Every structure is written in structure tokens, then in C-alpha cells.
Amino acid sequence: VAAAGIRLLSDALRDQGVQVVDALWEPPSEVVGASLAQVAADLRRLAANERAVQAMIEAKPAVVGVTTAAETLGLEPRQFL
């Protein structure tokens, strides 16, 4: 498997015995900077963050069970999510 950018995923594959080749790649900084500036300047972000925080505060979470993603989704052995 060739992996570019997300070390967490390539490490998880290695932990499962998969041979992984990491490509040292990052998005161009000018693209990332421009994208972050656009998001930071969007006035809807503040309202959206407030709404998200309020929803978390008002939530009434309850544990209904604990299982793996593979079991919940019915994944076959060696099937990758």
C-alpha cells in the first residue's frame, strides 16, 4: 500500500502486518493558507461553532453498547473501512 500524508492510517496498516510505503507529501502551503484564511473569515463559522457547542451541552448521551466498527458494519475479515 502506498500512503500519502496520513501517518495514522499507514501506522494502522503496519500494525496489521501490511507492507506500507510512505510518500512524503503535504498540500502546498499557499493552498492551505488560503483555505484556512477563507474559513477563518467566514462569519457563519462563529454561529456554527456556537450551535455545535450548544448541542453538545444540551445532549443527553446514553451508552447503549460497545462494539467494533467491523462488527457493527458487518465487515468481512481483511476488509478495510
Short mmCIF file of C-alpha atoms in Angstrom, two decimals:
data_model
loop_
_atom_site.label_atom_id
_atom_site.label_comp_id
_atom_site.label_asym_id
_atom_site.label_seq_id
_atom_site.Cartn_x
_atom_site.Cartn_y
_atom_site.Cartn_z
CA VAL A 1 0.00 0.00 0.00
CA ALA A 2 1.26 3.48 -0.84
CA ALA A 3 0.22 6.10 1.72
CA ALA A 4 0.47 9.86 1.34
CA GLY A 5 0.00 12.29 4.17
CA ILE A 6 -1.97 10.49 6.87
CA ARG A 7 0.53 8.74 9.13
CA LEU A 8 -2.25 7.42 11.42
CA LEU A 9 -3.67 5.28 8.61
CA SER A 10 -0.33 3.93 7.43
CA ASP A 11 0.65 3.07 11.02
CA ALA A 12 -2.64 1.20 11.50
CA LEU A 13 -1.97 -0.81 8.34
CA ARG A 14 1.57 -1.62 9.51
CA ASP A 15 0.17 -2.79 12.85
CA GLN A 16 -1.88 -5.32 10.86
CA GLY A 17 1.17 -6.63 9.01
CA VAL A 18 0.60 -4.72 5.78
CA GLN A 19 3.69 -3.52 3.93
CA VAL A 20 3.32 0.26 3.51
CA VAL A 21 5.41 2.74 1.54
CA ASP A 22 5.04 6.30 2.83
CA ALA A 23 5.18 9.16 0.34
CA LEU A 24 6.38 12.37 1.94
CA TRP A 25 3.68 14.75 0.75
CA GLU A 26 1.90 17.75 2.16
CA PRO A 27 -0.53 20.09 0.44
CA PRO A 28 1.16 23.24 -0.89
CA SER A 29 1.34 25.77 1.94
CA GLU A 30 -0.16 28.57 -0.17
CA VAL A 31 -3.25 26.42 -0.81
CA VAL A 32 -3.60 25.50 2.86
CA GLY A 33 -3.04 29.09 3.97
CA ALA A 34 -5.60 30.47 1.53
CA SER A 35 -8.14 27.82 2.53
CA LEU A 36 -7.67 28.48 6.24
CA ALA A 37 -7.94 32.23 5.71
CA GLN A 38 -11.19 31.74 3.80
CA VAL A 39 -12.65 29.59 6.59
CA ALA A 40 -11.48 31.97 9.31
CA ALA A 41 -13.05 34.95 7.52
CA ASP A 42 -16.44 33.26 7.09
CA LEU A 43 -18.76 34.85 9.64
CA ARG A 44 -21.01 31.77 9.60
CA ARG A 45 -18.22 29.85 11.38
CA LEU A 46 -18.82 31.58 14.72
CA ALA A 47 -22.55 30.88 14.66
CA ALA A 48 -21.96 27.28 13.58
CA ASN A 49 -19.46 26.72 16.40
CA GLU A 50 -21.87 28.21 18.93
CA ARG A 51 -24.66 25.96 17.66
CA ALA A 52 -22.41 22.89 17.86
CA VAL A 53 -21.31 23.69 21.42
CA GLN A 54 -24.90 24.31 22.50
CA ALA A 55 -25.99 20.97 21.00
CA MET A 56 -23.24 19.17 22.93
CA ILE A 57 -24.21 20.91 26.19
CA GLU A 58 -27.89 20.04 25.75
CA ALA A 59 -27.33 16.45 24.64
CA LYS A 60 -28.37 13.62 26.92
CA PRO A 61 -25.94 10.89 25.85
CA ALA A 62 -26.51 7.31 26.96
CA VAL A 63 -24.36 4.26 26.40
CA VAL A 64 -26.34 1.59 24.58
CA GLY A 65 -23.46 -0.72 23.78
CA VAL A 66 -19.82 -1.03 22.87
CA THR A 67 -18.59 -2.91 19.83
CA THR A 68 -16.14 -2.61 16.97
CA ALA A 69 -16.82 -0.81 13.70
CA ALA A 70 -16.24 -4.10 11.86
CA GLU A 71 -18.90 -5.86 13.91
CA THR A 72 -21.38 -3.00 13.66
CA LEU A 73 -20.96 -2.67 9.89
CA GLY A 74 -20.64 -6.38 9.19
CA LEU A 75 -17.18 -6.14 7.64
CA GLU A 76 -15.51 -9.32 6.46
CA PRO A 77 -12.01 -10.31 7.69
CA ARG A 78 -9.31 -8.18 6.00
CA GLN A 79 -11.97 -5.80 4.66
CA PHE A 80 -10.82 -2.21 5.07
CA LEU A 81 -13.11 0.57 6.22
#
